[in-house]
Backbone as CSV, one residue per row, in Angstrom:
resi,resn,N_x,N_y,N_z,CA_x,CA_y,CA_z,C_x,C_y,C_z
1,UNK,77.980,-0.464,-40.122,77.506,-0.044,-38.779,76.306,0.844,-38.906
2,UNK,75.383,0.700,-37.957,74.115,1.531,-37.920,74.453,2.678,-37.016
3,UNK,74.447,3.927,-37.579,74.727,5.123,-36.678,73.423,5.593,-36.086
4,UNK,73.409,5.561,-34.754,72.277,6.050,-34.006,72.696,7.408,-33.281
5,UNK,71.985,8.404,-33.627,72.330,9.739,-32.980,71.418,9.830,-31.743
6,UNK,72.185,9.919,-30.553,71.505,10.089,-29.265,71.560,11.509,-28.802
7,UNK,70.481,12.071,-28.567,70.315,13.413,-28.263,69.760,13.658,-26.827
8,UNK,70.559,14.118,-25.892,70.141,14.264,-24.575,71.147,15.209,-23.837
9,UNK,70.610,16.116,-22.998,71.421,17.142,-22.287,72.016,16.494,-21.007
10,UNK,71.634,15.275,-20.691,72.138,14.577,-19.383,73.288,13.718,-19.837
11,UNK,74.573,13.959,-19.442,75.585,13.088,-19.793,75.417,11.658,-19.399
12,UNK,74.810,11.515,-18.105,74.584,10.081,-17.557,73.600,9.393,-18.507
13,UNK,72.480,9.970,-18.897,71.483,9.408,-19.746,72.073,9.067,-21.136
14,UNK,72.937,9.941,-21.682,73.534,9.717,-22.928,74.369,8.444,-22.846
15,UNK,75.222,8.374,-21.801,76.046,7.182,-21.601,75.252,5.877,-21.551
16,UNK,74.108,5.938,-20.796,73.277,4.822,-20.531,72.776,4.388,-21.874
17,UNK,72.222,5.216,-22.627,71.550,4.938,-23.918,72.648,4.373,-24.817
18,UNK,73.833,5.047,-24.935,74.854,4.622,-25.818,75.384,3.180,-25.360
19,UNK,75.598,2.899,-24.095,76.050,1.632,-23.719,75.048,0.482,-24.050
20,UNK,73.742,0.778,-23.884,72.768,-0.228,-24.319,72.810,-0.544,-25.823
21,UNK,73.050,0.467,-26.610,73.148,0.328,-28.111,74.389,-0.447,-28.507
22,UNK,75.507,-0.138,-27.799,76.730,-0.848,-28.049,76.706,-2.278,-27.858
23,UNK,75.845,-2.697,-26.881,75.801,-4.140,-26.586,75.193,-4.957,-27.781
24,UNK,74.496,-4.252,-28.707,73.998,-5.025,-29.899,74.925,-4.771,-31.023
25,UNK,75.427,-5.868,-31.579,76.453,-5.783,-32.638,75.923,-4.985,-33.851
26,UNK,76.758,-4.114,-34.300,76.420,-3.379,-35.549,75.796,-1.972,-35.258
27,UNK,75.700,-1.597,-34.003,75.170,-0.263,-33.706,76.295,0.591,-33.098
28,UNK,76.245,1.805,-33.700,77.382,2.871,-33.299,76.612,4.114,-32.883
29,UNK,76.614,4.468,-31.567,75.963,5.645,-31.133,76.944,6.849,-31.292
30,UNK,76.287,7.947,-31.796,77.062,9.228,-31.691,76.110,10.161,-30.917
31,UNK,76.641,11.255,-30.501,75.959,12.098,-29.438,75.797,13.479,-29.707
32,UNK,74.655,14.077,-29.132,74.453,15.577,-29.275,73.735,15.978,-27.956
33,UNK,74.103,17.174,-27.541,73.454,17.568,-26.163,72.062,18.365,-26.267
34,UNK,71.767,18.653,-27.499,70.401,19.320,-27.710,70.057,19.303,-29.161
35,UNK,68.840,19.823,-29.480,68.330,19.840,-30.836,69.223,20.568,-31.830
36,UNK,69.777,21.724,-31.465,70.597,22.448,-32.343,71.802,21.686,-32.705
37,UNK,72.497,21.156,-31.743,73.694,20.348,-32.010,73.328,19.114,-32.826
38,UNK,72.194,18.587,-32.539,71.763,17.399,-33.310,71.586,17.675,-34.855
39,UNK,70.945,18.806,-35.194,70.824,19.145,-36.577,72.226,19.438,-37.198
40,UNK,73.164,19.997,-36.438,74.460,20.215,-36.990,75.204,18.795,-37.268
41,UNK,74.953,17.915,-36.426,75.487,16.526,-36.570,74.921,15.872,-37.767
42,UNK,73.652,15.982,-37.893,72.911,15.341,-39.018,73.365,15.965,-40.361
43,UNK,73.720,17.267,-40.388,74.115,17.988,-41.650,75.515,17.448,-41.982
44,UNK,76.377,17.110,-41.000,77.719,16.661,-41.251,77.751,15.207,-41.747
45,UNK,77.000,14.365,-41.082,76.935,12.999,-41.326,75.590,12.427,-40.936
46,UNK,74.911,11.967,-41.890,73.528,11.519,-41.699,73.450,10.169,-40.973
47,UNK,72.794,10.093,-39.776,72.600,8.774,-39.079,71.481,8.084,-39.726
48,UNK,71.293,6.883,-39.381,70.123,6.122,-39.700,68.916,6.318,-38.995
49,UNK,69.098,6.816,-37.704,67.910,6.974,-36.841,68.388,7.874,-35.700
50,UNK,67.431,8.636,-35.178,67.725,9.617,-34.129,66.945,9.179,-32.802
51,UNK,67.595,9.181,-31.690,67.037,8.894,-30.438,67.073,10.090,-29.540
52,UNK,66.015,10.742,-29.152,66.064,12.024,-28.502,65.241,12.019,-27.218
53,UNK,65.893,12.915,-26.276,65.153,13.251,-25.081,64.175,14.322,-25.493
54,UNK,63.168,14.664,-24.711,62.214,15.703,-24.894,62.536,17.010,-24.285
55,UNK,62.941,16.960,-23.098,63.138,18.197,-22.374,64.649,18.535,-22.392
56,UNK,65.044,19.601,-23.202,66.435,19.978,-23.401,66.447,21.536,-23.635
57,UNK,67.555,22.132,-23.291,67.745,23.507,-23.529,67.998,23.757,-25.062
58,UNK,67.827,25.107,-25.424,68.046,25.567,-26.802,66.961,25.073,-27.826
59,UNK,67.009,23.830,-28.036,65.932,23.337,-28.921,65.452,21.897,-28.174
60,UNK,64.196,21.820,-27.859,63.771,20.606,-27.163,63.441,19.535,-28.178
61,UNK,63.078,18.382,-27.686,62.714,17.174,-28.526,61.568,17.431,-29.551
62,UNK,60.557,18.204,-29.053,59.451,18.424,-29.977,59.893,19.266,-31.134
63,UNK,60.697,20.312,-30.852,61.178,21.202,-31.932,62.097,20.341,-32.900
64,UNK,62.836,19.488,-32.311,63.763,18.731,-33.007,62.972,17.742,-34.054
65,UNK,61.977,17.133,-33.540,61.074,16.279,-34.368,60.610,17.098,-35.529
66,UNK,60.007,18.290,-35.316,59.476,19.101,-36.297,60.592,19.457,-37.358
67,UNK,61.805,19.812,-36.908,62.811,20.186,-37.808,63.220,19.047,-38.675
68,UNK,63.394,17.899,-38.093,63.757,16.664,-38.902,62.745,16.373,-39.840
69,UNK,61.436,16.351,-39.459,60.444,16.034,-40.413,60.435,17.057,-41.612
70,UNK,60.678,18.262,-41.323,60.799,19.299,-42.379,61.928,19.160,-43.343
71,UNK,63.091,18.897,-42.698,64.330,18.873,-43.471,64.743,17.573,-43.903
72,UNK,64.482,16.479,-43.151,64.918,15.123,-43.420,63.738,14.177,-43.221
73,UNK,62.678,14.256,-44.071,61.451,13.534,-43.756,61.597,11.996,-43.730
74,UNK,62.708,11.324,-44.264,62.879,9.913,-44.180,63.723,9.520,-43.019
75,UNK,64.115,10.414,-42.162,64.966,10.067,-41.067,64.102,9.860,-39.843
76,UNK,64.054,8.605,-39.309,63.063,8.310,-38.220,63.631,8.817,-36.883
77,UNK,62.698,9.211,-35.948,63.013,9.714,-34.679,62.227,8.941,-33.560
78,UNK,62.957,8.460,-32.624,62.426,7.791,-31.350,62.565,8.696,-30.199
79,UNK,61.538,8.803,-29.432,61.502,9.721,-28.263,61.898,8.850,-27.059
80,UNK,62.711,9.475,-26.107,62.890,8.851,-24.796,62.096,9.735,-23.825
81,UNK,61.011,9.252,-23.262,60.157,9.953,-22.427,60.352,9.795,-20.972
82,UNK,60.320,10.802,-20.178,60.419,10.779,-18.724,59.153,11.171,-18.068
83,UNK,58.924,10.907,-16.834,57.776,11.191,-16.244,57.501,12.762,-16.218
84,UNK,56.372,13.216,-16.605,56.054,14.658,-16.678,56.101,15.133,-18.208
85,UNK,56.659,14.225,-19.051,56.800,14.809,-20.530,55.753,14.145,-21.458
86,UNK,54.740,13.494,-20.844,53.722,12.671,-21.592,53.017,13.534,-22.652
87,UNK,52.658,14.765,-22.236,51.878,15.544,-23.208,52.685,16.038,-24.374
88,UNK,53.927,16.428,-24.075,54.996,16.766,-25.191,55.173,15.501,-26.130
89,UNK,55.342,14.335,-25.427,55.465,13.162,-26.300,54.382,12.917,-27.225
90,UNK,53.143,13.060,-26.750,51.992,12.835,-27.670,52.030,13.814,-28.839
91,UNK,52.344,15.064,-28.578,52.503,16.135,-29.519,53.569,15.765,-30.568
92,UNK,54.726,15.268,-30.021,55.802,14.900,-30.952,55.425,13.625,-31.857
93,UNK,54.693,12.718,-31.265,54.203,11.504,-32.086,53.296,12.042,-33.268
94,UNK,52.460,12.931,-32.918,51.533,13.427,-33.868,52.176,14.279,-34.940
95,UNK,53.402,14.855,-34.588,54.138,15.702,-35.526,55.244,14.953,-36.270
96,UNK,55.298,13.611,-36.081,56.201,12.932,-36.926,57.136,11.878,-36.276
97,UNK,57.302,11.968,-34.966,58.105,10.883,-34.342,57.607,9.440,-34.662
98,UNK,58.473,8.478,-34.783,58.189,7.125,-35.145,57.775,6.345,-33.975
99,UNK,58.234,6.546,-32.873,57.946,5.706,-31.620,58.565,6.316,-30.444
100,UNK,58.401,5.582,-29.273,58.886,6.111,-27.988,59.328,5.008,-27.143
101,UNK,60.218,5.386,-26.215,60.630,4.445,-25.125,60.636,5.225,-23.840
102,UNK,59.977,4.715,-22.753,60.040,5.338,-21.432,61.401,5.197,-20.885
103,UNK,61.921,6.283,-20.367,63.357,6.177,-19.769,63.522,5.113,-18.768
104,UNK,62.409,4.876,-17.967,62.558,3.837,-16.922,62.595,2.413,-17.485
105,UNK,62.320,2.317,-18.797,62.282,0.967,-19.460,63.344,0.868,-20.566
106,UNK,64.361,1.713,-20.571,65.358,1.720,-21.553,66.072,0.396,-21.658
107,UNK,66.468,-0.165,-20.540,67.225,-1.446,-20.610,66.525,-2.596,-21.351
108,UNK,65.098,-2.607,-21.074,64.338,-3.707,-21.590,63.858,-3.436,-23.024
109,UNK,63.669,-2.172,-23.455,62.881,-1.882,-24.609,63.692,-1.133,-25.702
110,UNK,64.743,-0.426,-25.338,65.425,0.483,-26.274,65.873,-0.241,-27.480
111,UNK,66.691,-1.262,-27.445,67.342,-1.806,-28.609,66.305,-2.438,-29.556
112,UNK,65.249,-3.162,-29.003,64.263,-3.686,-29.794,63.444,-2.654,-30.525
113,UNK,63.160,-1.484,-29.881,62.407,-0.337,-30.492,63.255,0.161,-31.647
114,UNK,64.514,0.407,-31.402,65.393,0.905,-32.503,65.345,0.003,-33.716
115,UNK,65.500,-1.245,-33.433,65.595,-2.268,-34.567,64.286,-2.401,-35.319
116,UNK,63.198,-2.289,-34.622,61.850,-2.402,-35.195,61.606,-1.152,-36.083
117,UNK,61.872,-0.007,-35.606,61.773,1.205,-36.458,62.608,1.277,-37.571
118,UNK,63.904,0.862,-37.463,64.856,0.737,-38.509,64.382,-0.168,-39.659
119,UNK,63.812,-1.258,-39.297,63.247,-2.217,-40.206,62.233,-1.610,-41.113
120,UNK,61.304,-0.924,-40.523,60.288,-0.189,-41.272,60.753,0.895,-42.123
121,UNK,61.733,1.678,-41.553,62.333,2.835,-42.284,63.053,2.473,-43.462
122,UNK,63.879,1.325,-43.344,64.583,0.869,-44.462,63.724,0.398,-45.675
123,UNK,62.593,-0.231,-45.325,61.667,-0.589,-46.454,61.047,0.611,-47.056
124,UNK,60.701,1.540,-46.317,60.165,2.830,-46.825,61.191,3.514,-47.755
125,UNK,62.485,3.572,-47.217,63.516,4.226,-48.141,63.767,3.467,-49.402
126,UNK,63.687,2.186,-49.356,63.883,1.408,-50.582,62.723,1.607,-51.540
127,UNK,61.554,1.709,-50.950,60.361,1.978,-51.760,60.469,3.403,-52.428
128,UNK,60.903,4.415,-51.605,61.061,5.728,-52.134,62.180,5.747,-53.335
129,UNK,63.259,4.990,-53.172,64.219,4.929,-54.196,63.667,4.331,-55.428
130,UNK,62.864,3.326,-55.234,62.170,2.630,-56.458,61.204,3.587,-57.068
131,UNK,60.373,4.318,-56.270,59.463,5.203,-56.851,60.059,6.395,-57.567
132,UNK,61.335,6.730,-57.140,61.989,7.802,-57.942,62.370,7.364,-59.325
133,UNK,62.298,6.070,-59.626,62.498,5.593,-60.983,61.164,5.359,-61.763
134,UNK,60.114,5.563,-61.137,58.794,5.427,-61.734,58.513,6.641,-62.577
135,UNK,58.158,6.342,-63.841,57.925,7.429,-64.898,56.503,7.497,-65.209
136,UNK,55.691,6.424,-65.117,54.333,6.534,-65.558,53.558,5.363,-64.942
137,UNK,52.322,5.594,-64.604,51.414,4.500,-64.284,50.087,4.634,-64.992
138,UNK,49.459,3.496,-65.344,48.214,3.511,-65.984,47.328,2.383,-65.479
139,UNK,46.114,2.760,-65.097,45.240,1.822,-64.517,43.851,1.829,-65.265
140,UNK,43.189,0.641,-65.563,42.009,0.512,-66.204,40.914,-0.067,-65.243
141,UNK,39.809,0.408,-65.158,38.707,-0.035,-64.306,37.394,-0.134,-65.129
142,UNK,36.601,-0.978,-64.646,35.241,-1.158,-65.131,34.285,-1.353,-64.004
143,UNK,33.475,-0.286,-63.747,32.578,-0.220,-62.643,31.103,-0.488,-63.019
144,UNK,30.311,-1.230,-62.056,28.841,-1.213,-62.248,28.252,0.088,-61.791
145,UNK,27.036,0.163,-61.529,26.341,1.385,-61.287,26.089,1.622,-59.823
146,UNK,27.066,1.039,-58.930,27.056,1.293,-57.505,27.873,2.380,-57.139
147,UNK,27.335,3.588,-56.796,28.038,4.749,-56.405,28.887,4.523,-55.157
148,UNK,28.606,3.483,-54.332,29.351,3.247,-53.189,30.707,2.765,-53.448
149,UNK,30.993,2.250,-54.651,32.299,1.891,-55.068,33.300,2.981,-55.519
150,UNK,32.639,4.172,-55.698,33.481,5.242,-56.167,34.525,5.662,-55.221
151,UNK,34.345,5.800,-53.932,35.428,6.326,-53.022,36.650,5.444,-53.110
152,UNK,36.490,4.148,-53.236,37.742,3.228,-53.310,38.573,3.586,-54.650
153,UNK,37.921,3.713,-55.666,38.601,4.041,-56.851,39.356,5.449,-56.736
154,UNK,38.605,6.381,-56.191,39.190,7.726,-55.999,40.364,7.655,-55.114
155,UNK,40.305,6.850,-53.978,41.458,6.707,-53.078,42.701,6.084,-53.827
156,UNK,42.408,5.111,-54.732,43.603,4.551,-55.458,44.247,5.631,-56.345
157,UNK,43.482,6.562,-56.928,43.979,7.622,-57.719,44.764,8.531,-56.845
158,UNK,44.333,8.887,-55.652,44.997,9.786,-54.811,46.377,9.175,-54.445
159,UNK,46.478,7.954,-54.136,47.732,7.278,-53.892,48.643,7.323,-55.054
160,UNK,48.195,7.124,-56.248,48.959,7.206,-57.509,49.593,8.680,-57.669
161,UNK,48.819,9.636,-57.382,49.238,10.973,-57.407,50.348,11.242,-56.434
162,UNK,50.160,10.686,-55.263,51.267,10.847,-54.254,52.553,10.177,-54.649
163,UNK,52.445,8.968,-55.297,53.657,8.312,-55.753,54.398,9.109,-56.789
164,UNK,53.600,9.654,-57.764,54.344,10.431,-58.812,54.640,11.896,-58.366
165,UNK,54.141,12.264,-57.227,54.501,13.662,-56.769,54.179,14.707,-57.715
166,UNK,52.909,14.612,-58.303,52.458,15.657,-59.185,51.909,16.783,-58.505
167,UNK,51.401,16.724,-57.277,50.834,17.850,-56.656,50.928,17.671,-55.148
168,UNK,50.540,18.733,-54.350,50.439,18.638,-52.922,49.188,17.952,-52.413
169,UNK,48.862,18.030,-51.171,47.710,17.490,-50.646,46.425,18.140,-51.068
170,UNK,46.533,19.493,-51.311,45.385,20.175,-51.798,45.043,19.822,-53.223
171,UNK,46.068,19.622,-53.976,45.912,19.202,-55.373,45.243,17.751,-55.515
172,UNK,45.737,16.868,-54.590,45.212,15.569,-54.613,43.758,15.483,-54.298
173,UNK,43.347,16.408,-53.361,41.943,16.404,-52.993,41.099,16.985,-54.035
174,UNK,41.623,17.989,-54.719,40.887,18.648,-55.869,40.656,17.620,-57.010
175,UNK,41.741,16.881,-57.283,41.597,15.763,-58.262,40.578,14.763,-57.895
176,UNK,40.653,14.424,-56.648,39.707,13.355,-56.081,38.278,13.870,-56.275
177,UNK,38.043,15.145,-55.905,36.674,15.729,-55.970,36.217,15.675,-57.437
178,UNK,37.074,16.121,-58.435,36.711,16.155,-59.766,36.380,14.734,-60.242
179,UNK,37.226,13.869,-60.009,37.053,12.429,-60.489,35.740,11.820,-59.865
180,UNK,35.499,12.099,-58.641,34.235,11.591,-58.037,33.073,12.082,-58.755
181,UNK,33.055,13.470,-59.074,31.980,14.037,-59.801,31.730,13.435,-61.185
182,UNK,32.891,13.227,-61.867,32.696,12.672,-63.203,32.201,11.179,-63.109
183,UNK,32.589,10.457,-62.113,32.120,9.080,-62.027,30.621,9.033,-61.602
184,UNK,30.251,9.923,-60.757,28.840,9.909,-60.324,27.977,10.341,-61.581
185,UNK,28.475,11.297,-62.228,27.712,11.745,-63.504,27.578,10.619,-64.502
186,UNK,28.690,9.930,-64.742,28.604,8.753,-65.696,27.630,7.686,-65.238
187,UNK,27.599,7.373,-63.950,26.666,6.373,-63.489,25.261,6.892,-63.485
188,UNK,24.942,8.038,-62.942,23.613,8.457,-62.709,23.038,9.092,-63.972
189,UNK,23.772,10.087,-64.602,23.173,10.717,-65.829,23.453,9.906,-67.066
190,UNK,24.637,9.167,-67.076,24.887,8.480,-68.308,24.311,7.104,-68.331
191,UNK,24.722,6.255,-67.505,24.148,4.832,-67.556,22.756,4.738,-67.191
192,UNK,22.359,5.415,-66.097,20.893,5.292,-65.628,20.023,6.217,-66.224
193,UNK,20.532,7.222,-67.010,19.781,8.201,-67.715,18.736,8.974,-66.820
194,UNK,19.151,9.338,-65.601,18.338,10.133,-64.720,18.720,11.618,-64.933
195,UNK,17.724,12.364,-65.306,17.989,13.719,-65.685,18.457,14.639,-64.472
196,UNK,19.334,15.550,-64.757,19.786,16.502,-63.723,18.674,17.494,-63.477
197,UNK,17.721,17.680,-64.325,16.618,18.580,-64.094,15.746,18.083,-62.918
198,UNK,15.670,16.758,-62.825,14.836,16.192,-61.773,15.463,16.392,-60.423
199,UNK,16.792,16.429,-60.353,17.534,16.829,-59.142,17.235,18.143,-58.705
200,UNK,17.128,19.108,-59.686,16.765,20.517,-59.315,15.362,20.685,-58.740
201,UNK,14.473,19.903,-59.400,13.030,20.023,-59.041,12.483,19.146,-57.952
202,UNK,12.912,17.882,-57.937,12.404,16.863,-56.967,13.474,15.966,-56.491
203,UNK,14.348,16.344,-55.557,15.462,15.555,-55.179,15.062,14.197,-54.611
204,UNK,13.896,14.052,-53.905,13.593,12.731,-53.422,13.231,11.822,-54.534
205,UNK,12.509,12.381,-55.557,12.146,11.506,-56.730,13.370,11.184,-57.551
206,UNK,14.323,12.024,-57.572,15.574,11.764,-58.292,16.282,10.580,-57.591
207,UNK,16.475,10.543,-56.332,17.074,9.422,-55.622,16.278,8.063,-55.844
208,UNK,14.995,8.247,-55.788,14.224,6.988,-55.902,14.367,6.343,-57.335
209,UNK,14.462,7.211,-58.359,14.487,6.756,-59.720,15.900,6.136,-59.932
210,UNK,16.992,6.743,-59.336,18.304,6.163,-59.449,18.362,4.743,-58.874
211,UNK,17.682,4.491,-57.771,17.798,3.209,-57.102,16.904,2.224,-57.968
212,UNK,15.807,2.663,-58.455,14.950,1.737,-59.346,15.671,1.377,-60.560
213,UNK,16.270,2.233,-61.250,16.931,1.955,-62.540,18.191,1.018,-62.340
214,UNK,18.766,1.117,-61.233,19.851,0.209,-61.013,19.512,-1.238,-61.098
215,UNK,18.192,-1.561,-60.912,17.811,-2.962,-61.043,17.088,-3.270,-62.265
216,UNK,16.837,-2.204,-63.125,16.064,-2.389,-64.281,16.984,-2.579,-65.654
217,UNK,16.461,-3.257,-66.552,17.142,-3.400,-67.899,16.616,-2.284,-68.719
218,UNK,17.492,-1.682,-69.536,18.915,-2.043,-69.869,19.948,-1.414,-68.962
219,UNK,19.487,-0.525,-68.075,20.361,0.261,-67.311,21.332,-0.588,-66.395
220,UNK,20.811,-1.610,-65.846,21.566,-2.363,-64.865,22.878,-3.020,-65.540
221,UNK,22.747,-3.268,-66.794,23.893,-3.925,-67.455,24.919,-3.056,-68.013
222,UNK,24.779,-1.823,-67.862,25.824,-0.837,-68.422,26.910,-0.707,-67.303
223,UNK,28.052,-0.340,-67.978,29.315,-0.141,-67.063,29.942,1.160,-67.293
224,UNK,30.756,1.575,-66.394,31.602,2.799,-66.612,32.941,2.363,-66.708
225,UNK,33.649,2.818,-67.824,35.104,2.452,-67.999,35.910,3.716,-67.614
226,UNK,36.906,3.423,-66.809,37.854,4.466,-66.325,39.247,4.163,-66.698
227,UNK,39.977,5.103,-67.229,41.347,4.968,-67.519,42.081,6.161,-66.809
228,UNK,43.073,5.767,-65.933,43.818,6.673,-65.153,45.272,6.604,-65.496
229,UNK,45.808,7.670,-65.935,47.332,7.619,-66.292,48.026,8.771,-65.779
230,UNK,49.050,8.579,-64.993,49.919,9.519,-64.366,51.325,9.535,-64.835
231,UNK,51.925,10.590,-65.320,53.351,10.610,-65.735,53.956,11.724,-64.783
232,UNK,55.175,11.915,-64.991,55.966,12.973,-64.264,55.449,14.404,-64.462
233,UNK,54.739,14.591,-65.598,54.301,15.928,-66.016,52.801,16.186,-65.944
234,UNK,52.055,15.160,-65.987,50.571,15.353,-65.972,49.863,14.077,-65.613
235,UNK,48.554,14.297,-65.217,47.713,13.085,-64.950,46.410,13.230,-65.867
236,UNK,45.982,12.190,-66.462,44.862,12.157,-67.374,43.955,11.148,-66.893
237,UNK,42.681,11.530,-66.877,41.569,10.561,-66.458,40.354,10.537,-67.496
238,UNK,40.178,9.426,-67.885,39.136,9.298,-68.965,38.006,8.462,-68.375
239,UNK,36.786,9.010,-68.344,35.584,8.283,-67.782,34.561,8.215,-68.887
240,UNK,34.171,6.906,-69.231,33.286,6.737,-70.305,32.073,5.810,-69.792
241,UNK,30.788,6.170,-70.127,29.703,5.343,-69.771,29.204,4.772,-70.988
242,UNK,28.125,3.937,-70.846,27.536,3.171,-71.937,26.126,3.659,-72.237
243,UNK,25.763,4.881,-71.758,24.544,5.529,-72.077,24.477,6.007,-73.390
244,UNK,23.310,6.630,-73.748,23.083,7.172,-75.140,23.881,8.466,-75.349
245,UNK,24.376,9.130,-74.306,25.225,10.341,-74.486,24.346,11.554,-74.641
246,UNK,24.973,12.658,-75.010,24.240,13.993,-75.133,25.106,14.799,-75.967
247,UNK,24.547,15.997,-76.362,25.336,16.897,-77.236,26.045,17.877,-76.225
248,UNK,27.355,17.780,-76.156,28.173,18.566,-75.253,27.980,20.076,-75.463
249,UNK,27.606,20.355,-76.745,27.466,21.824,-77.066,26.248,22.470,-76.327
250,UNK,25.297,21.687,-75.919,24.173,22.097,-75.235,24.424,22.239,-73.713
251,UNK,25.582,21.962,-73.226,25.808,22.039,-71.769,25.712,23.414,-71.314
252,UNK,24.995,23.692,-70.230,24.980,25.124,-69.708,26.300,25.429,-69.096
253,UNK,26.684,26.639,-69.066,27.938,27.082,-68.536,27.843,27.086,-66.985
254,UNK,28.585,26.179,-66.311,28.388,26.054,-64.887,28.989,27.211,-64.184
255,UNK,29.804,27.964,-64.777,30.412,29.149,-64.100,29.461,30.409,-64.291
256,UNK,28.481,30.282,-65.043,27.477,31.406,-65.117,26.866,31.587,-63.761
257,UNK,26.759,32.832,-63.325,26.288,33.129,-61.996,24.759,32.608,-61.880
258,UNK,24.042,32.573,-62.855,22.708,32.099,-62.852,22.567,30.582,-62.613
259,UNK,23.644,29.878,-62.868,23.752,28.420,-62.701,24.413,27.915,-61.443
260,UNK,25.045,28.866,-60.669,25.923,28.433,-59.615,25.140,27.706,-58.486
261,UNK,23.913,28.115,-58.178,23.181,27.565,-57.143,22.293,26.379,-57.487
262,UNK,22.443,25.941,-58.693,21.698,24.743,-59.147,22.539,23.461,-58.778
263,UNK,21.891,22.537,-58.115,22.583,21.292,-57.765,23.050,20.490,-59.031
264,UNK,22.439,20.606,-60.112,22.767,19.917,-61.316,24.076,20.344,-61.977
265,UNK,24.450,21.630,-61.698,25.611,22.145,-62.350,26.829,22.104,-61.445
266,UNK,26.687,21.740,-60.193,27.759,21.756,-59.257,28.929,20.852,-59.684
267,UNK,28.675,19.659,-60.095,29.746,18.669,-60.409,30.618,19.234,-61.621
268,UNK,30.053,19.634,-62.639,30.822,20.089,-63.768,31.526,21.366,-63.443
269,UNK,30.922,22.226,-62.610,31.717,23.468,-62.177,32.952,23.073,-61.453
270,UNK,32.907,22.127,-60.542,34.026,21.635,-59.722,35.088,21.013,-60.627
271,UNK,34.684,20.214,-61.579,35.615,19.557,-62.515,36.406,20.605,-63.324
272,UNK,35.671,21.536,-63.887,36.274,22.542,-64.671,37.152,23.568,-63.866
273,UNK,36.837,23.769,-62.635,37.643,24.508,-61.722,38.895,23.864,-61.317
274,UNK,38.834,22.598,-61.028,40.005,21.902,-60.456,40.894,21.274,-61.506
275,UNK,40.457,20.963,-62.720,41.243,20.319,-63.709,41.836,21.406,-64.703
276,UNK,42.896,21.131,-65.339,43.502,22.131,-66.260,42.881,22.009,-67.660
277,UNK,42.387,20.843,-67.985,41.792,20.588,-69.343,40.612,19.674,-69.140
278,UNK,39.501,19.984,-69.790,38.311,19.153,-69.662,37.669,19.042,-71.095
279,UNK,37.482,17.820,-71.610,36.849,17.717,-72.891,35.949,16.536,-72.961
280,UNK,34.826,16.658,-73.718,33.861,15.621,-73.903,34.019,15.076,-75.348
281,UNK,33.778,13.886,-75.602,33.713,13.424,-76.973,32.510,13.900,-77.625
282,UNK,32.419,13.622,-79.004,31.210,14.058,-79.655,29.982,13.493,-79.289
283,UNK,29.948,12.149,-78.856,28.763,11.446,-78.508,28.287,11.992,-77.099
284,UNK,29.159,12.570,-76.309,28.788,12.987,-74.998,28.777,11.996,-73.876
285,UNK,29.346,10.815,-74.138,29.380,9.728,-73.084,30.781,9.486,-72.520
286,UNK,31.647,10.459,-72.800,33.096,10.257,-72.340,33.638,11.734,-72.003
287,UNK,34.279,11.783,-70.817,34.903,13.033,-70.434,36.377,12.749,-70.198
288,UNK,37.187,13.616,-70.660,38.676,13.538,-70.604,39.140,14.731,-69.729
289,UNK,39.765,14.428,-68.583,40.223,15.529,-67.667,41.765,15.381,-67.493
290,UNK,42.464,16.519,-67.542,43.894,16.549,-67.407,44.285,17.520,-66.360
291,UNK,45.215,17.081,-65.511,45.861,17.926,-64.488,47.346,18.063,-64.758
292,UNK,47.905,19.236,-64.888,49.270,19.429,-65.198,49.958,19.333,-63.815
293,UNK,51.334,19.153,-63.908,52.068,18.958,-62.686,52.034,20.249,-61.890
294,UNK,51.824,20.124,-60.596,51.778,21.338,-59.714,52.793,21.300,-58.641
295,UNK,53.707,20.350,-58.682,54.857,20.237,-57.638,56.081,20.751,-58.344
296,UNK,56.772,21.784,-57.782,57.910,22.395,-58.450,59.043,21.439,-58.738
297,UNK,59.238,20.451,-57.911,60.347,19.572,-58.146,60.035,18.274,-58.650
298,UNK,58.875,18.073,-59.259,58.391,16.764,-59.716,58.412,16.626,-61.120
299,UNK,58.671,17.582,-61.993,58.499,17.442,-63.430,59.437,16.410,-64.017
300,UNK,59.062,15.888,-65.133,59.960,14.888,-65.880,60.658,15.631,-66.914
301,UNK,61.198,14.790,-67.883,62.029,15.371,-68.953,61.088,16.144,-69.959
302,UNK,61.532,17.254,-70.546,60.796,18.051,-71.547,60.339,17.143,-72.637
303,UNK,59.118,17.250,-72.998,58.628,16.573,-74.193,58.099,15.201,-73.818
304,UNK,58.145,14.786,-72.444,57.754,13.514,-72.083,56.221,13.308,-72.373
305,UNK,55.880,12.180,-72.902,54.453,11.949,-73.251,53.544,12.045,-71.972
306,UNK,52.587,12.823,-72.085,51.535,13.045,-70.961,50.286,12.406,-71.182
307,UNK,50.053,11.830,-72.245,48.645,11.310,-72.327,48.388,10.402,-73.597
């Protein structure tokens, strides 16, 4: 049986919603009069879905949506909206509710809405159960020298970080920024051999040279190889270009105050700030960046291979 928690301070509306649900085989409504009682019911016996009114005493529907999203993020909530509650309903949808049904349309729409949301929620829960078994991911990419392709690769990495739960949203953004800078450096400074000094001195000439060399040999035939590996304990990103490289020992310190306002040092400064470990190979055409787990509950077994 599918347990549907119906939350409404009106006994008549509760009975109406419950009777509509009972007409569909396999649905069992349980009831609460307000948000506080609903949370107590959820704590005692978890339903599969919550159907809630918006305007209630003690804890209204908006507050209930926020509490469920905070305490039970995979429990879907459907709103029952009445005339005059439209603004609150929009807020609740933005804060985590899965759908809504107008009270005047309950008879026609309630059961189908519940079934549709349940179908999506069950798929999401199964995926989350599967992802809890995921211990490592590894992706290999080979890019040409089109910087426009960088955001898609960075987005893929952000999704992988989310699946492994290595960090929060801020951490994902920081890793994305660091990886983007490394990729752009590999394309522009590595494969196309456009000097960062030109960026400091003549930005327009810098951009023009980048575009010209993308079409010239030997630059146009070079590729950037990327290896991204995430485990429960750390994420490792290796970016290698096919340019001549450089001596990493001659890199200026990007954290030196004298270099902070130079455009050419901004990328490396961000990489070193956001990543826990940064190393170049001896040839200078490969950078290896490591981010350690930053989510308290996400770590794997001690000693698990991170790279």
